[in-house]
Amino acid sequence: MDEPEQRRWQPRDDEPGSSTGVDLDVVRRLALVSSRMSTGSVLSETLQVVSDGIVEVLGFGVAAVNHVLPSGDFQVVALTGPPELREELADAVTPRADMVRALDRAVHWGRLRFSPHETFDEDEPAQWVPDVPVRDDPDAWHPLDMLLAPMWDEDGEMVGVLSVDLPPGQLQPTRLLCELLEIFAMQAGLAVGAVEMRERYLEERSNRERLLVGMTRRDALTGLGNRRALAAALAGAVDGARRTGRPGAVLFADLDGLKQLNDERGHVAGDEALKAWAAAVVAVVREDDLVCRVGGDEYVVVAGAISEPETVQMADRLRRIADQDDPALGGLTLSVGCAAVTGDAAPEDILERADRAMYEDKSRRARARA
């Protein structure tokens, strides 16, 4: 992206002994800041180190770090300077097209981009205009001047843009100062890229761990919760009942006739019926209720904050699933037993009561069919 020679910007030559020059102490301090950047573990902290270093070490009065968002736009995420700077620029977003246009139209000096006040455009990236007088000195820094330093990671991807203002002495920055800013931006880009890579790795690892945890709590056939999920849900329901004083309920359901279906039509047909019944049970309970498959033909519903009449109604809806004209259900029926979830009962005792109630329901319905 080379520019014609006439568009290149030339910083001021260094003046030995000048207050706007840069001595070896600055180089040493700059190395210390670079070390702090490379050891940063949080992106926001690393970006603030970058911003502070530009002001504290290089002597600019203002520094802003524009970080590339996942959308490709640029957001101001770190600022160093006067208090009013933060009021105007904090979290400001510049569309990517505007930032790229500003970088392309600016005059170049190495990796730096200088936008002189003569070409000031209101569509430039978010900028704070300092309240300083305009001087006639040709070397003076104009309030509308803008110096940008793009940051690239080790793969050559732009990760942000540094925007600096008010150079030392409010004069155009010297050649050495620009070289140091250029080096600082290069190191900052590598540091930011490294932190972003580490954060992406940690996020991916966290996602994998959540996925693995989810897999260990899911029934492979139906996708419902398994016994591990049931144990966690029951403990949570008991705790919720204890805290709120509102009881929940456990509904223990068992399919009638699955063994016969497996014997007559095979286990593939039985598995298909189990999956169809799982979907049907989920469809008739409340959205926040948890449905688990805990045995070959057993389903358990954990319902929080539910009254006894509502529990009875839910049990009736579960039994009436068999009335649906759906061949996928395999012609099976469902026996259901209920137990209240209170804050003073052990989860295993609640589950046992619901299991006993289910067998009582199964026996009662068998006698009714006899």
CSV table of C-alpha atoms in Angstrom, one decimal:
chain,number,residue,atom,x,y,z
A,1,MET,CA,0.0,0.0,0.0
A,2,ASP,CA,2.8,2.4,-1.0
A,3,GLU,CA,1.8,6.1,-1.5
A,4,PRO,CA,3.2,8.6,-4.0
A,5,GLU,CA,6.2,10.5,-2.6
A,6,GLN,CA,4.3,13.8,-2.4
A,7,ARG,CA,1.8,12.3,0.1
A,8,ARG,CA,4.5,11.2,2.5
A,9,TRP,CA,4.8,13.1,5.8
A,10,GLN,CA,8.1,14.1,7.2
A,11,PRO,CA,8.4,14.6,11.0
A,12,ARG,CA,10.7,17.2,12.4
A,13,ASP,CA,14.4,16.5,12.7
A,14,ASP,CA,15.5,15.8,16.2
A,15,GLU,CA,17.2,18.7,18.1
A,16,PRO,CA,19.9,17.6,20.6
A,17,GLY,CA,19.1,18.9,24.0
A,18,SER,CA,15.6,20.0,23.0
A,19,SER,CA,12.7,19.5,25.5
A,20,THR,CA,10.9,17.7,22.7
A,21,GLY,CA,13.6,15.3,22.1
A,22,VAL,CA,13.8,11.7,23.4
A,23,ASP,CA,16.7,10.4,25.6
A,24,LEU,CA,17.8,6.9,26.5
A,25,ASP,CA,15.8,6.9,29.7
A,26,VAL,CA,12.7,7.1,27.6
A,27,VAL,CA,13.8,4.1,25.6
A,28,ARG,CA,14.4,2.1,28.8
A,29,ARG,CA,11.0,3.1,30.2
A,30,LEU,CA,9.4,2.1,26.9
A,31,ALA,CA,11.0,-1.3,27.2
A,32,LEU,CA,9.4,-1.7,30.6
A,33,VAL,CA,6.0,-0.8,29.3
A,34,SER,CA,6.4,-3.3,26.4
A,35,SER,CA,7.2,-5.9,29.0
A,36,ARG,CA,4.0,-5.1,30.9
A,37,MET,CA,2.1,-5.4,27.7
A,38,SER,CA,3.5,-8.9,26.9
A,39,THR,CA,2.6,-10.2,30.4
A,40,GLY,CA,-1.0,-8.9,30.3
A,41,SER,CA,-3.7,-11.6,30.8
A,42,VAL,CA,-6.8,-9.5,30.2
A,43,LEU,CA,-7.3,-7.6,26.9
A,44,SER,CA,-8.8,-4.5,28.5
A,45,GLU,CA,-5.8,-4.2,30.9
A,46,THR,CA,-3.3,-4.7,28.0
A,47,LEU,CA,-5.0,-2.0,26.0
A,48,GLN,CA,-4.9,0.4,28.9
A,49,VAL,CA,-1.2,-0.3,29.4
A,50,VAL,CA,-0.7,0.7,25.7
A,51,SER,CA,-2.6,3.9,26.1
A,52,ASP,CA,-0.9,4.9,29.4
A,53,GLY,CA,2.5,4.1,28.0
A,54,ILE,CA,2.1,6.5,25.1
A,55,VAL,CA,1.3,9.4,27.5
A,56,GLU,CA,3.6,8.5,30.4
A,57,VAL,CA,6.7,7.5,28.4
A,58,LEU,CA,6.5,9.1,25.0
A,59,GLY,CA,5.0,12.4,26.3
A,60,PHE,CA,1.9,12.7,24.2
A,61,GLY,CA,-0.9,14.5,26.0
A,62,VAL,CA,-3.6,12.2,24.7
A,63,ALA,CA,-3.8,8.6,23.6
A,64,ALA,CA,-6.8,6.5,22.5
A,65,VAL,CA,-6.8,2.8,21.6
A,66,ASN,CA,-9.3,1.8,18.9
A,67,HIS,CA,-9.8,-2.0,19.1
A,68,VAL,CA,-11.3,-4.1,16.2
A,69,LEU,CA,-14.6,-5.5,17.2
A,70,PRO,CA,-15.9,-8.9,15.9
A,71,SER,CA,-18.0,-6.9,13.5
A,72,GLY,CA,-14.9,-5.3,12.0
A,73,ASP,CA,-15.7,-1.9,13.4
A,74,PHE,CA,-13.4,0.0,15.7
A,75,GLN,CA,-14.3,0.9,19.3
A,76,VAL,CA,-12.4,3.2,21.7
A,77,VAL,CA,-11.6,0.9,24.6
A,78,ALA,CA,-8.7,2.6,26.4
A,79,LEU,CA,-8.0,6.3,26.9
A,80,THR,CA,-5.4,8.4,28.6
A,81,GLY,CA,-5.6,12.2,28.9
A,82,PRO,CA,-7.8,14.9,30.4
A,83,PRO,CA,-11.1,14.0,32.1
A,84,GLU,CA,-13.2,15.5,29.3
A,85,LEU,CA,-11.5,13.1,26.9
A,86,ARG,CA,-13.3,10.1,28.4
A,87,GLU,CA,-16.7,12.0,28.4
A,88,GLU,CA,-16.4,12.4,24.6
A,89,LEU,CA,-14.7,9.3,23.4
A,90,ALA,CA,-15.3,6.4,25.8
A,91,ASP,CA,-16.7,3.4,23.9
A,92,ALA,CA,-17.1,5.5,20.7
A,93,VAL,CA,-17.4,3.3,17.6
A,94,THR,CA,-16.0,4.1,14.2
A,95,PRO,CA,-17.3,2.0,11.2
A,96,ARG,CA,-14.6,0.0,9.6
A,97,ALA,CA,-15.1,1.7,6.3
A,98,ASP,CA,-14.5,5.1,7.8
A,99,MET,CA,-11.4,4.0,9.6
A,100,VAL,CA,-9.9,2.4,6.5
A,101,ARG,CA,-10.7,5.5,4.5
A,102,ALA,CA,-9.0,7.7,7.0
A,103,LEU,CA,-5.9,5.5,7.0
A,104,ASP,CA,-5.8,5.4,3.2
A,105,ARG,CA,-6.2,9.1,2.7
A,106,ALA,CA,-3.7,10.1,5.4
A,107,VAL,CA,-0.1,10.8,4.5
A,108,HIS,CA,2.3,8.1,5.5
A,109,TRP,CA,5.5,7.9,7.5
A,110,GLY,CA,6.5,4.3,7.8
A,111,ARG,CA,3.6,2.7,9.6
A,112,LEU,CA,2.3,5.9,11.0
A,113,ARG,CA,-0.5,7.8,9.3
A,114,PHE,CA,-0.7,11.6,9.7
A,115,SER,CA,-3.9,13.5,8.9
A,116,PRO,CA,-3.2,17.3,8.8
A,117,HIS,CA,-5.8,19.8,9.8
A,118,GLU,CA,-6.0,21.1,6.3
A,119,THR,CA,-7.7,17.9,5.2
A,120,PHE,CA,-9.9,17.5,8.4
A,121,ASP,CA,-13.0,15.5,7.6
A,122,GLU,CA,-16.0,15.2,10.0
A,123,ASP,CA,-16.2,11.5,8.9
A,124,GLU,CA,-12.7,10.9,10.4
A,125,PRO,CA,-12.5,8.3,13.2
A,126,ALA,CA,-13.8,9.5,16.6
A,127,GLN,CA,-11.5,12.3,17.7
A,128,TRP,CA,-11.3,14.7,20.6
A,129,VAL,CA,-10.3,18.2,19.6
A,130,PRO,CA,-8.2,19.8,22.4
A,131,ASP,CA,-8.9,23.3,23.4
A,132,VAL,CA,-5.5,24.8,22.6
A,133,PRO,CA,-4.7,27.9,20.6
A,134,VAL,CA,-3.7,27.8,16.9
A,135,ARG,CA,-0.1,29.1,16.5
A,136,ASP,CA,1.6,30.6,13.5
A,137,ASP,CA,4.7,28.5,14.1
A,138,PRO,CA,5.0,26.1,11.0
A,139,ASP,CA,6.2,23.4,13.4
A,140,ALA,CA,3.3,23.8,15.8
A,141,TRP,CA,0.7,21.0,16.3
A,142,HIS,CA,-2.7,22.1,15.2
A,143,PRO,CA,-5.8,21.0,17.3
A,144,LEU,CA,-7.2,19.3,14.2
A,145,ASP,CA,-4.1,17.4,13.4
A,146,MET,CA,-4.4,13.6,13.9
A,147,LEU,CA,-1.6,11.0,14.1
A,148,LEU,CA,-2.6,7.3,13.8
A,149,ALA,CA,-0.6,4.2,14.4
A,150,PRO,CA,-2.2,1.0,13.1
A,151,MET,CA,-1.5,-2.2,15.2
A,152,TRP,CA,-1.1,-5.6,13.5
A,153,ASP,CA,-0.7,-9.0,15.0
A,154,GLU,CA,1.9,-11.6,14.0
A,155,ASP,CA,-0.4,-12.8,11.2
A,156,GLY,CA,-0.6,-9.4,9.7
A,157,GLU,CA,-4.2,-8.8,10.8
A,158,MET,CA,-5.1,-5.3,12.0
A,159,VAL,CA,-6.1,-5.5,15.7
A,160,GLY,CA,-6.5,-1.8,16.4
A,161,VAL,CA,-5.4,1.7,15.8
A,162,LEU,CA,-3.6,4.1,18.2
A,163,SER,CA,-4.7,7.7,18.0
A,164,VAL,CA,-2.4,10.2,19.6
A,165,ASP,CA,-2.6,13.9,20.1
A,166,LEU,CA,-0.8,16.9,21.7
A,167,PRO,CA,2.9,15.9,21.1
A,168,PRO,CA,5.5,17.2,23.6
A,169,GLY,CA,5.7,21.0,23.4
A,170,GLN,CA,2.6,21.0,21.2
A,171,LEU,CA,5.0,20.7,18.3
A,172,GLN,CA,5.0,18.3,15.4
A,173,PRO,CA,6.6,15.1,16.7
A,174,THR,CA,10.3,14.6,16.0
A,175,ARG,CA,11.7,11.8,13.8
A,176,LEU,CA,12.9,9.8,16.8
A,177,LEU,CA,9.6,10.2,18.6
A,178,CYS,CA,7.8,8.9,15.6
A,179,GLU,CA,10.2,6.0,15.3
A,180,LEU,CA,9.5,5.1,19.0
A,181,LEU,CA,5.8,5.4,18.5
A,182,GLU,CA,6.0,3.2,15.4
A,183,ILE,CA,8.0,0.5,17.4
A,184,PHE,CA,5.6,0.8,20.3
A,185,ALA,CA,2.6,0.3,18.0
A,186,MET,CA,4.3,-2.8,16.5
A,187,GLN,CA,4.9,-4.3,19.9
A,188,ALA,CA,1.4,-3.3,21.1
A,189,GLY,CA,-0.1,-5.1,18.1
A,190,LEU,CA,1.8,-8.3,18.9
A,191,ALA,CA,0.8,-8.1,22.6
A,192,VAL,CA,-2.8,-7.5,21.8
A,193,GLY,CA,-2.8,-10.3,19.2
A,194,ALA,CA,-1.3,-12.7,21.8
A,195,VAL,CA,-3.9,-11.8,24.4
A,196,GLU,CA,-6.8,-12.2,21.9
A,197,MET,CA,-5.4,-15.6,20.9
A,198,ARG,CA,-5.2,-16.6,24.6
A,199,GLU,CA,-8.8,-15.4,25.2
A,200,ARG,CA,-10.1,-17.2,22.2
A,201,TYR,CA,-8.4,-20.4,23.4
A,202,LEU,CA,-9.9,-20.0,26.9
A,203,GLU,CA,-13.3,-19.4,25.4
A,204,GLU,CA,-13.1,-22.4,23.2
A,205,ARG,CA,-11.9,-24.6,26.1
A,206,SER,CA,-14.7,-23.3,28.2
A,207,ASN,CA,-17.2,-24.1,25.5
A,208,ARG,CA,-15.8,-27.6,25.1
A,209,GLU,CA,-16.0,-28.2,28.9
A,210,ARG,CA,-19.6,-27.0,28.9
A,211,LEU,CA,-20.3,-29.3,26.0
A,212,LEU,CA,-18.7,-32.2,27.8
A,213,VAL,CA,-20.6,-31.5,31.0
A,214,GLY,CA,-23.8,-31.3,29.0
A,215,MET,CA,-23.0,-34.6,27.4
A,216,THR,CA,-22.5,-36.3,30.8
A,217,ARG,CA,-25.9,-35.0,31.9
A,218,ARG,CA,-27.8,-36.1,28.8
A,219,ASP,CA,-29.5,-39.4,27.9
A,220,ALA,CA,-27.9,-40.6,24.7
A,221,LEU,CA,-31.1,-42.0,23.2
A,222,THR,CA,-33.7,-39.2,23.9
A,223,GLY,CA,-31.5,-36.2,24.7
A,224,LEU,CA,-33.3,-35.8,28.0
A,225,GLY,CA,-31.4,-35.3,31.3
A,226,ASN,CA,-30.0,-38.4,32.9
A,227,ARG,CA,-29.6,-39.4,36.5
A,228,ARG,CA,-26.8,-36.9,37.1
A,229,ALA,CA,-29.0,-34.1,35.8
A,230,LEU,CA,-31.9,-35.4,37.9
A,231,ALA,CA,-29.8,-35.3,41.1
A,232,ALA,CA,-28.7,-31.7,40.4
A,233,ALA,CA,-32.3,-30.6,39.6
A,234,LEU,CA,-33.7,-32.3,42.7
A,235,ALA,CA,-31.2,-30.7,44.9
A,236,GLY,CA,-32.0,-27.3,43.3
A,237,ALA,CA,-35.7,-27.8,43.8
A,238,VAL,CA,-35.3,-28.7,47.5
A,239,ASP,CA,-33.1,-25.6,48.0
A,240,GLY,CA,-35.7,-23.4,46.1
A,241,ALA,CA,-38.5,-24.7,48.2
A,242,ARG,CA,-36.5,-24.0,51.3
A,243,ARG,CA,-35.7,-20.4,50.3
A,244,THR,CA,-39.1,-19.5,48.9
A,245,GLY,CA,-41.5,-21.6,51.0
A,246,ARG,CA,-43.2,-22.7,47.7
A,247,PRO,CA,-43.2,-26.5,47.2
A,248,GLY,CA,-42.3,-28.2,44.0
A,249,ALA,CA,-43.2,-31.6,42.7
A,250,VAL,CA,-41.6,-34.7,41.3
A,251,LEU,CA,-43.6,-36.8,38.8
A,252,PHE,CA,-42.3,-40.3,38.3
A,253,ALA,CA,-43.6,-41.9,35.0
A,254,ASP,CA,-43.2,-45.4,33.7
A,255,LEU,CA,-44.2,-46.8,30.3
A,256,ASP,CA,-46.6,-49.7,30.3
A,257,GLY,CA,-45.9,-52.4,27.8
A,258,LEU,CA,-42.5,-51.5,26.5
A,259,LYS,CA,-41.1,-55.1,27.1
A,260,GLN,CA,-43.9,-56.5,25.0
A,261,LEU,CA,-43.3,-54.0,22.2
A,262,ASN,CA,-39.6,-54.9,22.2
A,263,ASP,CA,-40.4,-58.6,22.1
A,264,GLU,CA,-43.0,-58.3,19.3
A,265,ARG,CA,-41.5,-55.6,17.1
A,266,GLY,CA,-37.8,-55.4,18.1
A,267,HIS,CA,-35.7,-53.0,20.1
A,268,VAL,CA,-35.5,-50.5,17.3
A,269,ALA,CA,-39.2,-50.0,17.5
A,270,GLY,CA,-38.9,-49.8,21.2
A,271,ASP,CA,-36.2,-47.1,21.0
A,272,GLU,CA,-38.3,-45.1,18.5
A,273,ALA,CA,-41.2,-45.2,21.0
A,274,LEU,CA,-39.0,-44.1,23.8
A,275,LYS,CA,-37.9,-41.1,21.8
A,276,ALA,CA,-41.5,-40.3,20.8
A,277,TRP,CA,-42.7,-40.5,24.4
A,278,ALA,CA,-39.8,-38.3,25.5
A,279,ALA,CA,-40.8,-35.5,23.1
A,280,ALA,CA,-44.5,-35.9,24.1
A,281,VAL,CA,-43.7,-35.6,27.8
A,282,VAL,CA,-41.6,-32.5,27.2
A,283,ALA,CA,-44.5,-31.0,25.2
A,284,VAL,CA,-47.1,-31.3,28.0
A,285,VAL,CA,-45.0,-30.0,31.0
A,286,ARG,CA,-44.1,-26.4,31.6
A,287,GLU,CA,-41.2,-24.8,29.8
A,288,ASP,CA,-39.0,-24.5,33.0
A,289,ASP,CA,-39.7,-28.1,34.1
A,290,LEU,CA,-36.9,-30.6,33.7
A,291,VAL,CA,-37.6,-34.0,32.1
A,292,CYS,CA,-35.1,-36.8,32.7
A,293,ARG,CA,-34.9,-40.4,31.5
A,294,VAL,CA,-33.6,-42.5,34.4
A,295,GLY,CA,-34.3,-46.0,33.3
A,296,GLY,CA,-35.2,-48.1,30.3
A,297,ASP,CA,-38.8,-47.0,30.4
A,298,GLU,CA,-38.9,-44.4,33.2
A,299,TYR,CA,-39.2,-40.6,32.9
A,300,VAL,CA,-39.0,-38.1,35.8
A,301,VAL,CA,-40.3,-34.6,35.8
A,302,VAL,CA,-38.9,-32.1,38.3
A,303,ALA,CA,-41.3,-29.1,38.6
A,304,GLY,CA,-40.5,-26.1,40.8
A,305,ALA,CA,-43.1,-23.9,42.5
A,306,ILE,CA,-46.2,-25.9,41.7
A,307,SER,CA,-49.3,-26.4,43.7
A,308,GLU,CA,-50.9,-29.8,44.4
A,309,PRO,CA,-53.9,-29.3,42.1
A,310,GLU,CA,-51.5,-28.2,39.3
A,311,THR,CA,-49.4,-31.3,39.9
A,312,VAL,CA,-52.5,-33.5,39.6
A,313,GLN,CA,-53.4,-31.8,36.4
A,314,MET,CA,-49.9,-32.3,35.0
A,315,ALA,CA,-50.1,-36.0,35.9
A,316,ASP,CA,-53.4,-36.4,34.1
A,317,ARG,CA,-51.9,-34.7,31.0
A,318,LEU,CA,-49.1,-37.1,31.0
A,319,ARG,CA,-51.4,-40.1,31.2
A,320,ARG,CA,-53.6,-38.7,28.3
A,321,ILE,CA,-50.6,-38.7,26.0
A,322,ALA,CA,-51.6,-42.3,25.3
A,323,ASP,CA,-54.9,-41.1,23.9
A,324,GLN,CA,-53.1,-39.4,21.0
A,325,ASP,CA,-53.5,-41.0,17.6
A,326,ASP,CA,-49.8,-41.3,17.0
A,327,PRO,CA,-48.3,-44.6,15.8
A,328,ALA,CA,-44.9,-43.5,17.0
A,329,LEU,CA,-46.0,-43.9,20.6
A,330,GLY,CA,-46.2,-47.7,20.0
A,331,GLY,CA,-49.6,-48.1,21.6
A,332,LEU,CA,-48.0,-47.8,25.1
A,333,THR,CA,-49.5,-46.1,28.1
A,334,LEU,CA,-48.0,-44.2,31.0
A,335,SER,CA,-48.3,-44.7,34.8
A,336,VAL,CA,-47.5,-41.6,36.9
A,337,GLY,CA,-46.8,-41.0,40.6
A,338,CYS,CA,-46.3,-37.7,42.3
A,339,ALA,CA,-44.5,-36.4,45.4
A,340,ALA,CA,-44.2,-32.9,46.8
A,341,VAL,CA,-40.8,-31.2,47.0
A,342,THR,CA,-40.4,-29.4,50.3
A,343,GLY,CA,-37.4,-27.7,51.8
A,344,ASP,CA,-37.1,-30.2,54.7
A,345,ALA,CA,-37.0,-33.5,52.7
A,346,ALA,CA,-34.0,-35.3,51.2
A,347,PRO,CA,-34.0,-35.5,47.4
A,348,GLU,CA,-33.7,-39.3,47.5
A,349,ASP,CA,-36.7,-39.6,49.8
A,350,ILE,CA,-38.8,-37.5,47.5
A,351,LEU,CA,-37.8,-39.6,44.5
A,352,GLU,CA,-38.7,-42.8,46.4
A,353,ARG,CA,-42.1,-41.5,47.3
A,354,ALA,CA,-42.8,-40.6,43.7
A,355,ASP,CA,-41.6,-44.0,42.6
A,356,ARG,CA,-44.0,-45.8,45.1
A,357,ALA,CA,-46.9,-43.6,44.0
A,358,MET,CA,-46.2,-44.5,40.4
A,359,TYR,CA,-46.4,-48.3,41.2
A,360,GLU,CA,-49.6,-47.7,43.0
A,361,ASP,CA,-51.0,-45.9,40.0
A,362,LYS,CA,-49.8,-48.7,37.7
A,363,SER,CA,-51.5,-51.3,40.0
A,364,ARG,CA,-54.7,-49.3,40.2
A,365,ARG,CA,-55.0,-48.9,36.4
A,366,ALA,CA,-54.2,-52.6,35.9
A,367,ARG,CA,-57.0,-53.6,38.2
A,368,ALA,CA,-59.3,-51.2,36.4
A,369,ARG,CA,-58.5,-52.9,33.1
A,370,ALA,CA,-59.0,-56.4,34.5
